[in-house]
Amino acid sequence: MSATTLVVGLTSPASAQKKSASAAPYVPPAGGWERRSPSALGMDSVKLADAIAFAISKESKSPRDLELNHLQTFGREPLGNL
């Protein structure tokens, strides 16, 4: 590897960061999320539906309330009432 290649390799990520930092972030107004079909974004809608179904089938059955989850998982801790 030559010194020129090394310098190019070190400066490329910095250049990429400058380009992405100049683009304005997408911040939708409240209740105004932009919607697009999977095909409009180049995604396979069947594979996306399969991925969503898989994620839903593997979702945790534990309560989302972490205090309740903790109490159900470990039982009564020696800390008294939480």
PDB file of C-alpha atoms in Angstrom, residues 6-77:
ATOM      1  CA  LEU A   6      -3.396   5.491   2.851  1.00  0.00           C
ATOM      2  CA  VAL A   7      -4.126   9.238   2.753  1.00  0.00           C
ATOM      3  CA  VAL A   8      -7.122   8.694   0.456  1.00  0.00           C
ATOM      4  CA  GLY A   9      -8.394   5.952   2.762  1.00  0.00           C
ATOM      5  CA  LEU A  10      -8.140   8.251   5.769  1.00  0.00           C
ATOM      6  CA  THR A  11      -9.810  11.245   4.161  1.00  0.00           C
ATOM      7  CA  SER A  12     -12.726   9.445   2.520  1.00  0.00           C
ATOM      8  CA  PRO A  13     -14.811   8.934   5.710  1.00  0.00           C
ATOM      9  CA  ALA A  14     -14.324  12.576   6.672  1.00  0.00           C
ATOM     10  CA  SER A  15     -15.515  13.689   3.252  1.00  0.00           C
ATOM     11  CA  ALA A  16     -18.571  11.454   3.552  1.00  0.00           C
ATOM     12  CA  GLN A  17     -19.416  12.965   6.948  1.00  0.00           C
ATOM     13  CA  LYS A  18     -19.238  16.501   5.563  1.00  0.00           C
ATOM     14  CA  LYS A  19     -21.613  15.609   2.735  1.00  0.00           C
ATOM     15  CA  SER A  20     -24.187  13.960   5.026  1.00  0.00           C
ATOM     16  CA  ALA A  21     -23.924  16.742   7.619  1.00  0.00           C
ATOM     17  CA  SER A  22     -24.898  19.374   5.050  1.00  0.00           C
ATOM     18  CA  ALA A  23     -28.186  17.654   4.194  1.00  0.00           C
ATOM     19  CA  ALA A  24     -31.130  18.826   6.302  1.00  0.00           C
ATOM     20  CA  PRO A  25     -32.535  16.033   8.479  1.00  0.00           C
ATOM     21  CA  TYR A  26     -36.099  14.881   7.789  1.00  0.00           C
ATOM     22  CA  VAL A  27     -38.252  16.097  10.654  1.00  0.00           C
ATOM     23  CA  PRO A  28     -41.952  15.684   9.892  1.00  0.00           C
ATOM     24  CA  PRO A  29     -44.557  17.901  11.514  1.00  0.00           C
ATOM     25  CA  ALA A  30     -46.559  16.282  14.297  1.00  0.00           C
ATOM     26  CA  GLY A  31     -49.015  13.829  12.781  1.00  0.00           C
ATOM     27  CA  GLY A  32     -47.652  14.413   9.283  1.00  0.00           C
ATOM     28  CA  TRP A  33     -45.361  11.458   8.576  1.00  0.00           C
ATOM     29  CA  GLU A  34     -44.613  10.970   4.912  1.00  0.00           C
ATOM     30  CA  ARG A  35     -45.884   7.637   3.598  1.00  0.00           C
ATOM     31  CA  ARG A  36     -44.504   5.698   0.660  1.00  0.00           C
ATOM     32  CA  SER A  37     -45.159   2.231  -0.665  1.00  0.00           C
ATOM     33  CA  PRO A  38     -42.393  -0.361  -0.321  1.00  0.00           C
ATOM     34  CA  SER A  39     -42.109  -0.605  -4.111  1.00  0.00           C
ATOM     35  CA  ALA A  40     -41.572   3.174  -4.376  1.00  0.00           C
ATOM     36  CA  LEU A  41     -38.490   2.699  -2.182  1.00  0.00           C
ATOM     37  CA  GLY A  42     -37.184  -0.294  -4.098  1.00  0.00           C
ATOM     38  CA  MET A  43     -38.258  -2.811  -1.454  1.00  0.00           C
ATOM     39  CA  ASP A  44     -39.963  -6.151  -2.010  1.00  0.00           C
ATOM     40  CA  SER A  45     -43.386  -5.795  -0.333  1.00  0.00           C
ATOM     41  CA  VAL A  46     -43.742  -9.567   0.185  1.00  0.00           C
ATOM     42  CA  LYS A  47     -40.372  -9.817   1.962  1.00  0.00           C
ATOM     43  CA  LEU A  48     -41.229  -6.740   4.048  1.00  0.00           C
ATOM     44  CA  ALA A  49     -44.562  -8.283   5.079  1.00  0.00           C
ATOM     45  CA  ASP A  50     -42.727 -11.513   5.984  1.00  0.00           C
ATOM     46  CA  ALA A  51     -40.216  -9.568   8.100  1.00  0.00           C
ATOM     47  CA  ILE A  52     -43.010  -7.713   9.914  1.00  0.00           C
ATOM     48  CA  ALA A  53     -44.900 -10.954  10.588  1.00  0.00           C
ATOM     49  CA  PHE A  54     -41.700 -12.559  11.912  1.00  0.00           C
ATOM     50  CA  ALA A  55     -41.000  -9.602  14.224  1.00  0.00           C
ATOM     51  CA  ILE A  56     -44.553  -9.653  15.563  1.00  0.00           C
ATOM     52  CA  SER A  57     -44.420 -13.419  16.180  1.00  0.00           C
ATOM     53  CA  LYS A  58     -41.143 -13.063  18.128  1.00  0.00           C
ATOM     54  CA  GLU A  59     -42.191 -10.049  20.191  1.00  0.00           C
ATOM     55  CA  SER A  60     -41.672 -10.420  23.917  1.00  0.00           C
ATOM     56  CA  LYS A  61     -44.726 -11.435  25.924  1.00  0.00           C
ATOM     57  CA  SER A  62     -43.338  -9.631  28.984  1.00  0.00           C
ATOM     58  CA  PRO A  63     -45.083  -6.479  30.197  1.00  0.00           C
ATOM     59  CA  ARG A  64     -43.732  -3.231  28.785  1.00  0.00           C
ATOM     60  CA  ASP A  65     -43.880  -1.716  32.270  1.00  0.00           C
ATOM     61  CA  LEU A  66     -40.345  -2.529  33.413  1.00  0.00           C
ATOM     62  CA  GLU A  67     -41.173  -2.363  37.118  1.00  0.00           C
ATOM     63  CA  LEU A  68     -43.973  -4.909  36.663  1.00  0.00           C
ATOM     64  CA  ASN A  69     -41.728  -7.004  34.423  1.00  0.00           C
ATOM     65  CA  HIS A  70     -38.997  -6.967  37.065  1.00  0.00           C
ATOM     66  CA  LEU A  71     -41.379  -8.046  39.801  1.00  0.00           C
ATOM     67  CA  GLN A  72     -42.864 -10.838  37.679  1.00  0.00           C
ATOM     68  CA  THR A  73     -39.461 -12.067  36.531  1.00  0.00           C
ATOM     69  CA  PHE A  74     -37.584 -12.084  39.838  1.00  0.00           C
ATOM     70  CA  GLY A  75     -40.435 -12.220  42.327  1.00  0.00           C
ATOM     71  CA  ARG A  76     -40.207 -10.302  45.573  1.00  0.00           C
ATOM     72  CA  GLU A  77     -36.763  -8.788  45.948  1.00  0.00           C
TER      73      GLU A  77
END
